Short mmCIF file of C-alpha atoms in Angstrom, two decimals:
data_model
loop_
_atom_site.label_atom_id
_atom_site.label_comp_id
_atom_site.label_asym_id
_atom_site.label_seq_id
_atom_site.Cartn_x
_atom_site.Cartn_y
_atom_site.Cartn_z
CA MET K 1 148.71 12.92 -30.69
CA GLU K 2 145.15 12.82 -30.06
CA THR K 3 142.67 14.47 -32.01
CA THR K 4 139.29 15.70 -30.77
CA ASP K 5 136.24 16.15 -32.91
CA VAL K 6 134.42 19.56 -32.23
CA LEU K 7 130.96 19.73 -33.32
CA PRO K 8 129.99 23.08 -34.69
CA PRO K 9 127.49 24.83 -32.68
CA PRO K 10 123.80 24.02 -32.49
CA LEU K 11 121.58 25.91 -35.55
CA LEU K 12 119.56 27.48 -32.98
CA GLU K 13 122.76 28.79 -31.01
CA LEU K 14 124.08 29.99 -34.54
CA LEU K 15 120.54 31.49 -35.46
CA SER K 16 120.64 33.65 -32.32
CA ASN K 17 123.32 35.82 -33.28
CA SER K 18 121.30 38.89 -34.28
CA LEU K 19 124.18 39.70 -37.14
CA VAL K 20 124.05 35.97 -38.29
CA LEU K 21 120.34 35.78 -38.53
CA TYR K 22 119.59 39.01 -40.02
CA GLN K 23 122.15 38.26 -42.93
CA ILE K 24 120.85 34.88 -43.34
CA CYS K 25 116.67 35.41 -43.45
CA PRO K 26 116.35 37.38 -46.86
CA TYR K 27 117.97 34.51 -48.50
CA VAL K 28 115.93 31.61 -46.98
CA PRO K 29 112.33 31.43 -48.73
CA ILE K 30 109.27 31.79 -46.51
CA SER K 31 108.46 27.94 -46.81
CA GLY K 32 112.07 27.24 -45.64
CA LEU K 33 111.56 29.63 -42.39
CA LEU K 34 108.07 28.03 -42.09
CA ASN K 35 109.00 24.33 -42.31
CA LEU K 36 111.93 25.47 -39.62
CA ALA K 37 109.48 26.83 -37.29
CA ALA K 38 107.48 23.49 -37.53
CA THR K 39 110.66 21.12 -36.41
CA SER K 40 110.02 21.92 -33.01
CA LYS K 41 108.45 24.23 -30.34
CA LEU K 42 111.41 25.99 -29.57
CA PHE K 43 112.28 26.84 -33.24
CA HIS K 44 108.42 27.93 -33.41
CA ASN K 45 108.89 30.86 -30.42
CA PHE K 46 112.11 31.47 -31.89
CA ILE K 47 110.88 32.23 -35.58
CA PHE K 48 107.42 33.81 -34.86
CA GLY K 49 109.17 35.66 -31.64
CA THR K 50 112.06 37.30 -33.14
CA PRO K 51 111.20 40.54 -34.99
CA ASN K 52 112.20 41.89 -38.67
CA ILE K 53 112.69 37.81 -39.90
CA PHE K 54 109.72 37.88 -42.04
CA ARG K 55 110.98 41.64 -43.43
CA TYR K 56 111.51 40.57 -46.67
CA LEU K 57 109.21 38.39 -48.73
CA ASP K 58 109.62 36.97 -52.04
CA LEU K 59 106.62 35.29 -53.30
CA SER K 60 107.91 35.33 -57.31
CA THR K 61 108.89 31.59 -56.89
CA THR K 62 106.10 30.25 -54.89
CA LYS K 63 104.08 27.61 -55.94
CA GLY K 64 100.36 28.43 -56.18
CA GLY K 65 100.87 31.94 -56.82
CA ASP K 66 100.02 31.97 -60.11
CA VAL K 67 97.36 31.41 -62.31
CA ASP K 68 97.67 29.25 -65.43
CA PHE K 69 94.21 28.59 -66.19
CA ALA K 70 92.26 29.80 -69.08
CA PRO K 71 89.39 32.24 -68.73
CA ILE K 72 86.34 31.85 -66.17
CA ASP K 73 84.09 29.27 -67.12
CA PRO K 74 80.73 31.03 -65.53
CA GLY K 75 79.19 28.11 -64.21
CA GLY K 76 80.17 24.61 -62.51
CA GLU K 77 83.91 24.41 -61.89
CA ILE K 78 85.02 24.22 -58.44
CA TRP K 79 88.19 26.07 -57.47
CA ARG K 80 89.71 26.33 -54.28
CA SER K 81 86.72 24.66 -52.66
CA GLU K 82 84.39 27.69 -53.64
CA ARG K 83 81.64 27.30 -56.60
CA MET K 84 82.51 29.44 -59.13
CA ASP K 85 79.36 31.62 -60.77
CA GLU K 86 78.58 34.59 -62.39
CA ALA K 87 79.14 36.78 -59.48
CA VAL K 88 83.01 36.00 -59.72
CA THR K 89 84.42 38.90 -61.74
CA GLU K 90 87.80 37.89 -63.61
CA GLU K 91 89.72 40.42 -61.64
CA ASP K 92 88.84 38.25 -58.21
CA PHE K 93 89.66 35.01 -60.44
CA PHE K 94 92.96 35.94 -61.04
CA ALA K 95 93.48 37.75 -57.81
CA GLY K 96 92.52 34.10 -56.22
CA PRO K 97 95.91 32.60 -55.48
CA LEU K 98 97.66 35.51 -54.20
CA ARG K 99 94.86 36.55 -51.91
CA GLY K 100 95.09 32.76 -50.48
CA ILE K 101 98.60 33.09 -49.90
CA PHE K 102 98.24 36.59 -48.20
CA SER K 103 95.46 35.00 -46.08
CA THR K 104 97.56 32.06 -45.10
CA LEU K 105 100.45 34.44 -44.03
CA ARG K 106 98.00 37.00 -42.20
CA ARG K 107 96.49 33.95 -40.32
CA ARG K 108 100.01 33.12 -39.22
CA GLY K 109 101.04 36.21 -38.28
CA VAL K 110 103.54 36.72 -40.81
CA LEU K 111 101.99 39.58 -43.02
CA GLN K 112 102.17 42.29 -41.03
CA ASP K 113 105.69 42.28 -40.58
CA VAL K 114 106.38 42.31 -44.16
CA GLN K 115 108.11 45.54 -45.60
CA THR K 116 109.73 44.65 -48.86
CA LEU K 117 107.69 42.39 -50.95
CA ILE K 118 108.47 40.83 -54.40
CA LEU K 119 105.94 39.76 -56.62
CA ASP K 120 107.54 39.53 -59.81
CA GLY K 121 105.80 37.38 -62.66
CA LEU K 122 102.68 36.47 -60.47
CA SER K 123 98.95 37.21 -61.51
CA VAL K 124 98.78 40.81 -59.72
CA PRO K 125 95.59 42.41 -60.63
CA ALA K 126 95.26 46.15 -59.81
CA GLU K 127 92.63 45.64 -57.13
CA VAL K 128 95.29 43.73 -55.08
CA VAL K 129 97.73 46.30 -55.85
CA ARG K 130 94.88 48.88 -53.92
CA GLU K 131 94.83 46.43 -51.18
CA ILE K 132 98.65 46.48 -50.49
CA ILE K 133 98.65 49.99 -50.45
CA CYS K 134 95.81 51.26 -48.74
CA ASP K 135 94.66 48.33 -46.33
CA SER K 136 95.76 48.27 -42.98
CA PRO K 137 96.93 44.81 -42.44
CA PHE K 138 100.02 45.72 -45.08
CA SER K 139 103.05 47.45 -43.98
CA ILE K 140 104.70 47.32 -47.40
CA ARG K 141 107.19 50.28 -48.17
CA ILE K 142 109.31 48.63 -51.05
CA LEU K 143 107.22 46.57 -53.44
CA SER K 144 108.38 44.79 -57.06
CA MET K 145 105.81 44.09 -59.59
CA LYS K 146 108.17 43.74 -62.74
CA GLY K 147 106.54 41.69 -65.69
CA VAL K 148 103.24 40.61 -63.49
CA LYS K 149 100.12 39.16 -65.64
CA ASN K 150 96.60 40.29 -65.34
CA LEU K 151 97.40 44.13 -64.44
CA ASN K 152 94.77 46.61 -65.52
CA GLU K 153 97.54 49.17 -66.00
CA ARG K 154 94.67 51.87 -66.46
CA LYS K 155 93.30 51.15 -63.09
CA LEU K 156 96.41 51.17 -61.47
CA LYS K 157 97.21 54.47 -62.39
CA GLN K 158 93.93 55.70 -61.06
CA VAL K 159 95.12 53.58 -57.84
CA LEU K 160 98.43 55.52 -57.56
CA LYS K 161 96.91 58.68 -58.28
CA TYR K 162 94.39 58.01 -55.49
CA ALA K 163 96.96 57.28 -53.07
CA CYS K 164 99.30 60.27 -53.53
CA ARG K 165 96.14 62.66 -53.60
CA LEU K 166 96.15 65.93 -52.06
CA GLY K 167 93.83 65.38 -49.06
CA ARG K 168 95.20 61.73 -48.38
CA PRO K 169 95.70 60.71 -44.34
CA GLU K 170 98.85 61.77 -42.92
CA GLY K 171 101.44 58.96 -42.81
CA THR K 172 100.07 57.56 -46.15
CA PRO K 173 100.52 55.87 -48.18
CA LYS K 174 103.41 53.89 -46.27
CA LEU K 175 104.98 52.74 -49.98
CA ARG K 176 107.92 54.27 -50.78
CA GLY K 177 109.28 52.36 -53.73
CA LEU K 178 107.63 50.89 -56.42
CA TYR K 179 109.51 48.51 -59.05
CA LEU K 180 107.10 48.28 -62.03
CA PHE K 181 109.37 49.25 -65.51
CA GLY K 182 111.98 46.61 -65.75
CA PRO K 183 112.24 43.13 -66.84
CA GLU K 184 111.31 40.44 -64.79
CA ARG K 185 114.61 38.87 -64.37
CA CYS K 186 117.98 39.88 -65.70
CA LYS K 187 120.52 37.04 -66.91
CA GLU K 188 123.74 36.90 -65.98
CA GLY K 189 126.41 38.99 -67.94
CA SER K 190 123.58 41.14 -69.74
CA SER K 191 122.43 44.34 -69.52
CA PRO K 192 118.35 43.76 -70.20
CA PHE K 193 117.58 47.31 -69.11
CA PHE K 194 118.78 48.51 -72.27
CA LEU K 195 118.30 48.41 -75.75
CA GLN K 196 121.55 46.17 -77.47
CA LYS K 197 120.97 47.85 -80.71
CA THR K 198 119.98 51.29 -81.51
CA VAL K 199 116.54 52.37 -83.93
CA LEU K 200 116.31 56.05 -85.49
CA PRO K 201 113.09 57.41 -85.21
CA SER K 202 112.27 57.25 -88.84
CA PRO K 203 113.00 54.91 -91.91
CA GLN K 204 113.75 57.61 -94.50
CA GLY K 205 117.24 58.52 -95.64
CA VAL K 206 120.42 56.83 -96.64
CA THR K 207 121.70 56.06 -93.34
CA THR K 208 118.89 54.75 -91.81
CA SER K 209 118.19 52.01 -94.44
CA VAL K 210 118.86 48.55 -92.68
CA GLY K 211 122.14 47.96 -94.10
CA ALA K 212 123.96 51.30 -93.15
CA GLN K 213 123.03 50.49 -89.40
CA LEU K 214 124.41 47.13 -89.10
CA GLY K 215 127.75 48.91 -88.57
CA THR K 216 126.07 51.07 -85.92
CA GLN K 217 124.09 48.27 -84.38
CA TRP K 218 127.19 46.24 -84.04
CA ASN K 219 129.36 49.05 -82.71
CA GLN K 220 126.52 49.46 -79.74
CA ARG K 221 126.54 45.67 -78.92
CA SER K 222 130.38 45.60 -78.71
CA GLN K 223 129.99 48.43 -76.40
CA ASN K 224 127.24 47.46 -74.43
CA ALA K 225 129.29 44.12 -73.60
CA LEU K 226 132.58 45.67 -72.67
CA SER K 227 131.11 47.95 -70.72
CA SER K 228 129.68 45.32 -68.84
CA VAL K 229 132.43 43.38 -68.56
CA LEU K 230 134.95 46.47 -67.93
CA GLU K 231 132.53 47.98 -65.15
CA PRO K 232 130.79 44.78 -63.69
CA ASP K 233 129.97 47.15 -60.56
CA THR K 234 128.48 50.01 -62.39
CA ASP K 235 124.48 50.17 -62.63
CA PRO K 236 123.25 50.45 -66.44
CA TRP K 237 121.70 53.80 -65.05
CA TYR K 238 125.40 55.45 -64.50
CA ARG K 239 126.70 54.95 -67.47
CA PRO K 240 126.18 56.03 -71.11
CA SER K 241 123.76 53.04 -72.01
CA GLY K 242 121.49 54.30 -74.24
CA VAL K 243 117.69 53.96 -74.87
CA LEU K 244 116.10 52.15 -72.35
CA SER K 245 114.75 48.67 -73.12
CA PHE K 246 111.26 49.65 -71.83
CA ALA K 247 111.34 52.96 -73.02
CA GLU K 248 107.69 52.91 -74.56
CA HIS K 249 106.39 51.09 -71.26
CA VAL K 250 107.71 54.11 -68.90
CA ALA K 251 106.93 56.61 -71.29
CA GLU K 252 103.09 56.09 -70.95
CA TRP K 253 103.49 56.73 -66.94
CA ALA K 254 104.72 60.66 -67.05
CA ASP K 255 101.67 61.53 -65.58
CA VAL K 256 101.58 59.12 -62.59
CA LEU K 257 105.22 59.60 -61.84
CA SER K 258 104.15 63.57 -61.58
CA VAL K 259 101.65 62.51 -59.31
CA CYS K 260 103.92 60.74 -56.99
CA ARG K 261 106.64 63.04 -57.21
CA GLY K 262 108.37 63.05 -53.82
CA ILE K 263 105.78 60.19 -52.16
CA ILE K 264 106.45 56.91 -54.45
CA ALA K 265 109.91 56.45 -56.17
CA PHE K 266 109.77 54.12 -59.03
CA ASP K 267 112.58 52.22 -61.54
CA GLY K 268 112.29 55.17 -64.03
CA VAL K 269 112.47 59.01 -63.60
CA LEU K 270 110.78 62.04 -65.22
CA CYS K 271 112.89 63.92 -67.92
CA ARG K 272 114.64 67.10 -66.62
CA GLY K 273 115.50 68.93 -69.94
CA PRO K 274 114.92 72.48 -70.35
CA ARG K 275 112.35 72.03 -72.72
CA HIS K 276 109.50 70.87 -70.06
CA GLY K 277 110.07 73.62 -67.84
CA SER K 278 110.95 71.21 -64.75
CA LEU K 279 113.52 71.95 -61.63
CA ALA K 280 117.03 72.32 -62.44
CA ILE K 281 119.67 72.14 -59.86
CA GLY K 282 121.32 75.10 -58.72
CA ARG K 283 125.26 74.80 -57.79
CA ASP K 284 127.27 77.29 -55.75
CA SER K 285 130.85 78.33 -56.46
CA GLY K 286 131.88 75.17 -54.95
CA GLY K 287 129.75 72.99 -57.26
CA HIS K 288 127.58 71.92 -54.41
CA ALA K 289 123.83 71.68 -54.98
CA GLU K 290 122.91 74.71 -53.60
CA LYS K 291 118.93 75.19 -54.46
CA LEU K 292 116.41 74.32 -57.41
CA VAL K 293 115.71 76.76 -59.60
CA THR K 294 112.18 76.79 -62.19
CA ARG K 295 113.06 77.09 -65.64
CA GLY K 296 110.71 77.79 -68.50
CA GLY K 297 109.81 75.38 -70.94
CA PHE K 298 106.93 74.64 -73.45
CA MET K 299 106.54 70.68 -73.37
CA ALA K 300 104.51 68.50 -70.82
CA LEU K 301 106.54 66.34 -68.61
CA THR K 302 107.78 63.21 -69.82
CA SER K 303 109.65 60.02 -68.93
CA ALA K 304 113.38 59.82 -69.44
CA THR K 305 113.88 57.08 -71.86
CA VAL K 306 117.83 57.95 -72.63
CA VAL K 307 120.52 57.59 -70.21
CA LEU K 308 123.47 59.66 -71.14
CA GLY K 309 126.27 58.60 -68.22
CA PRO K 310 128.05 60.41 -65.49
CA GLY K 311 130.25 62.65 -68.47
CA GLY K 312 127.18 65.09 -69.52
CA CYS K 313 127.93 67.38 -72.57
CA GLN K 314 130.84 66.43 -74.05
CA SER K 315 132.03 70.01 -73.88
CA CYS K 316 131.25 71.05 -70.35
CA HIS K 317 130.34 67.80 -68.99
CA SER K 318 127.53 68.86 -67.46
CA ALA K 319 123.63 70.12 -68.27
CA PRO K 320 121.73 72.79 -68.14
CA GLU K 321 119.48 70.96 -65.44
CA GLY K 322 122.45 69.80 -63.35
CA LEU K 323 123.42 66.33 -62.56
CA ALA K 324 121.80 64.28 -60.20
CA ILE K 325 124.03 63.13 -57.83
CA PRO K 326 122.61 60.63 -54.87
CA GLY K 327 122.28 62.31 -51.43
CA GLU K 328 122.47 66.05 -53.03
CA VAL K 329 118.93 65.81 -55.15
CA PRO K 330 115.45 64.94 -54.16
CA THR K 331 114.68 61.31 -54.37
CA ASP K 332 112.28 61.71 -57.30
CA TYR K 333 114.94 62.76 -59.33
CA LEU K 334 116.67 58.76 -58.88
CA PRO K 335 115.56 55.83 -60.04
CA LEU K 336 115.41 52.51 -57.96
CA LEU K 337 118.23 50.27 -58.90
CA GLU K 338 118.22 46.73 -59.56
CA PRO K 339 118.23 44.32 -57.01
CA PRO K 340 115.69 45.62 -54.44
CA PRO K 341 117.48 45.77 -50.97
CA ARG K 342 117.03 42.76 -48.80
CA HIS K 343 118.46 43.90 -45.37
CA THR K 344 116.70 47.39 -45.65
CA ASN K 345 113.42 49.02 -46.65
CA SER K 346 115.19 52.31 -46.83
CA LEU K 347 114.58 53.82 -50.22
CA HIS K 348 118.00 55.48 -49.38
CA TYR K 349 119.98 52.26 -49.99
CA ALA K 350 117.10 51.47 -53.01
CA GLN K 351 118.33 54.38 -55.07
CA LYS K 352 121.83 54.38 -54.26
CA PRO K 353 124.39 53.18 -56.52
CA PRO K 354 127.29 50.42 -55.94
CA CYS K 355 130.60 51.95 -53.96
CA GLY K 356 133.40 52.81 -55.80
CA MET K 357 131.81 53.65 -59.46
CA SER K 358 133.97 56.82 -59.56
CA PRO K 359 137.25 57.81 -58.12
CA SER K 360 135.74 60.88 -56.24
CA GLY K 361 133.03 59.00 -54.77
CA THR K 362 130.04 60.93 -56.47
CA SER K 363 127.90 59.08 -59.11
CA PRO K 364 126.02 61.51 -61.45
CA LEU K 365 123.24 60.41 -63.66
CA LEU K 366 121.82 62.10 -66.52
CA ALA K 367 118.75 60.82 -68.30
CA ARG K 368 116.56 62.65 -70.69
CA CYS K 369 113.60 61.76 -73.20
CA LYS K 370 114.34 61.58 -76.59
CA ALA K 371 112.63 65.06 -77.32
CA CYS K 372 115.12 66.98 -75.64
CA LEU K 373 117.96 64.84 -77.38
CA VAL K 374 116.90 66.19 -81.37
CA ASP K 375 120.41 66.81 -83.01
CA ARG K 376 122.05 66.74 -79.82
CA TRP K 377 122.61 63.29 -78.97
CA CYS K 378 124.58 60.45 -81.11
CA GLU K 379 122.45 57.23 -81.45
CA GLY K 380 125.76 55.20 -82.12
CA CYS K 381 128.24 56.31 -79.71
CA ASN K 382 125.83 57.76 -77.01
CA LYS K 383 127.76 61.57 -77.15
CA PHE K 384 125.47 64.35 -75.76
CA TRP K 385 126.09 68.00 -76.36
CA CYS K 386 123.78 70.38 -74.11
CA GLU K 387 121.83 73.57 -74.87
CA ASP K 388 124.43 75.89 -73.43
CA CYS K 389 127.30 74.43 -75.62
CA TYR K 390 125.68 74.00 -78.64
CA GLN K 391 122.72 75.46 -80.37
CA THR K 392 121.37 73.22 -83.28
CA SER K 393 120.71 74.62 -86.78
CA GLU K 394 117.43 75.64 -88.37
CA THR K 395 117.06 72.24 -89.99
CA SER K 396 116.38 70.53 -86.47
CA THR K 397 112.84 70.68 -86.94
CA TYR K 398 113.07 69.47 -90.25
CA THR K 399 111.92 65.70 -90.96
CA GLN K 400 114.75 62.93 -91.60
CA MET K 401 113.47 63.28 -95.29
CA GLN K 402 113.93 66.89 -95.42
CA LYS K 403 117.12 66.96 -94.30
CA VAL K 404 118.11 64.27 -96.75
CA GLU K 405 117.14 66.77 -99.15
CA ALA K 406 118.93 69.73 -97.91
CA SER K 407 122.03 67.74 -97.93
CA GLU K 408 121.91 66.70 -101.43
CA HIS K 409 121.23 70.29 -102.89
CA GLY K 410 123.80 72.15 -100.42
CA GLY K 411 126.20 69.39 -99.92
CA GLU K 412 126.56 67.83 -96.29
CA PRO K 413 124.98 70.46 -93.85
CA GLY K 414 126.87 69.02 -90.83
CA LEU K 415 130.34 69.27 -92.60
CA ARG K 416 129.56 72.64 -93.77
CA MET K 417 127.89 74.15 -91.08
CA GLY K 418 129.66 72.54 -88.06
CA ILE K 419 126.77 70.96 -86.87
CA LYS K 420 127.44 68.00 -84.78
CA VAL K 421 124.65 65.44 -85.04
CA HIS K 422 122.89 64.78 -88.55
CA LEU K 423 120.63 61.79 -89.00
CA GLY K 424 120.84 60.70 -85.29
CA LEU K 425 125.01 60.39 -85.72
CA CYS K 426 127.42 62.53 -84.61
CA ILE K 427 129.35 63.91 -87.64
CA GLU K 428 132.99 63.35 -86.49
CA ASP K 429 132.81 59.93 -86.09
CA CYS K 430 129.69 57.85 -86.37
CA LEU K 431 128.46 59.47 -89.82
CA VAL K 432 131.84 59.65 -91.26
CA GLY K 433 132.49 55.85 -90.41
CA GLU K 434 129.42 54.89 -91.91
CA MET K 435 130.18 57.06 -95.28
CA TYR K 436 133.67 55.56 -95.61
CA SER K 437 132.65 51.91 -94.75
CA GLY K 438 130.03 51.91 -97.43
CA ALA K 439 131.85 53.86 -100.06
CA GLY K 440 133.44 51.92 -103.26
CA SER K 441 132.29 49.78 -105.92
CA GLY K 442 131.88 46.84 -103.33
CA GLY K 443 130.49 49.07 -100.33
CA MET K 444 127.08 48.92 -98.66
CA TRP K 445 126.31 52.21 -100.97
CA GLY K 446 128.29 51.22 -103.98
#
């Protein structure tokens, strides 16, 4: 029987299928697309004549996009064919490589089509961010700047507050999502967004000693590893993951998150606990989001740094502020999820958790700051009891040393008064386990 060799279709014919083209282009580096356009006039006209080919641009791996030089030598050095002198500021120097790339892309007619821009790990001064957000040549809607260098965060805060001011022109800013707090790169099989061990806020007390916390830390590591294996499609924001690894960083940006609320979304959220006087989610009799109810409070708004998981309170499986369910709550209640979407610049998809995360199809999120979790959250197993179901004792305002002294004089208050959390650990499981593991002459505390 005669066999005939069937040649595959030409590349241009294959790319002419818009479905194939738009699925492939976000995974091809900009250098690959430009090299393909340079092969022939036919490819050149196709690449630059088809809309949305350059919608997603990742410059994080681009050579020449970073600065590895020493600080500026005010005289005599030649860099990018320009003599450097005292008139060149340090910010201009560090912004040079990225501005050079933008200039080339603008000249080739690429920059105005970019809507999702990845600058992770590059040298990105605050002045460049201002140009991206405020200048007309840019139409960036989602910007990723994780792990960037030479960034003046104080100036960046001023830029974002100015862009979101009340008297801003209509339709500005174009930016809708900013990835800023997360780690630059995620290693496969790990969850770098959250701490792999728990750290108690104060070093006083027996259970807060290094030896006493070894078991708790290893339990937390095992729990995180097991969660990653059993729930590979579950984003860490939507499971009881514990403390954010970038908690200290995001905590400094609460004022910016508050000003930009509803305008620019971040990969971090504000705490909505009742102690902040923030907005709570009202529910009707069917359990659907009804309206927003203002609750009184006495603490200033701050960033959420502890993720409690979709289960909510251990008793009522909810929270006074309500669980944040995508599609039912405002966008500023939800964080941007990793990675940034490649095939769309929609904020809805940037915040949408993976499919199939729960049998009901809903994916509740609950995150708070540590101040709203004092004596309500176990740092060992991430259990949480809300204000409606559990009233903390008068010792909740004590320091850790005062709590230890109270327990020494009157017995273990958690066992005697029904307290659920003592010294940062739940009485029922973690604290009792630590006590038993350390008992005896050869034990941790023996």
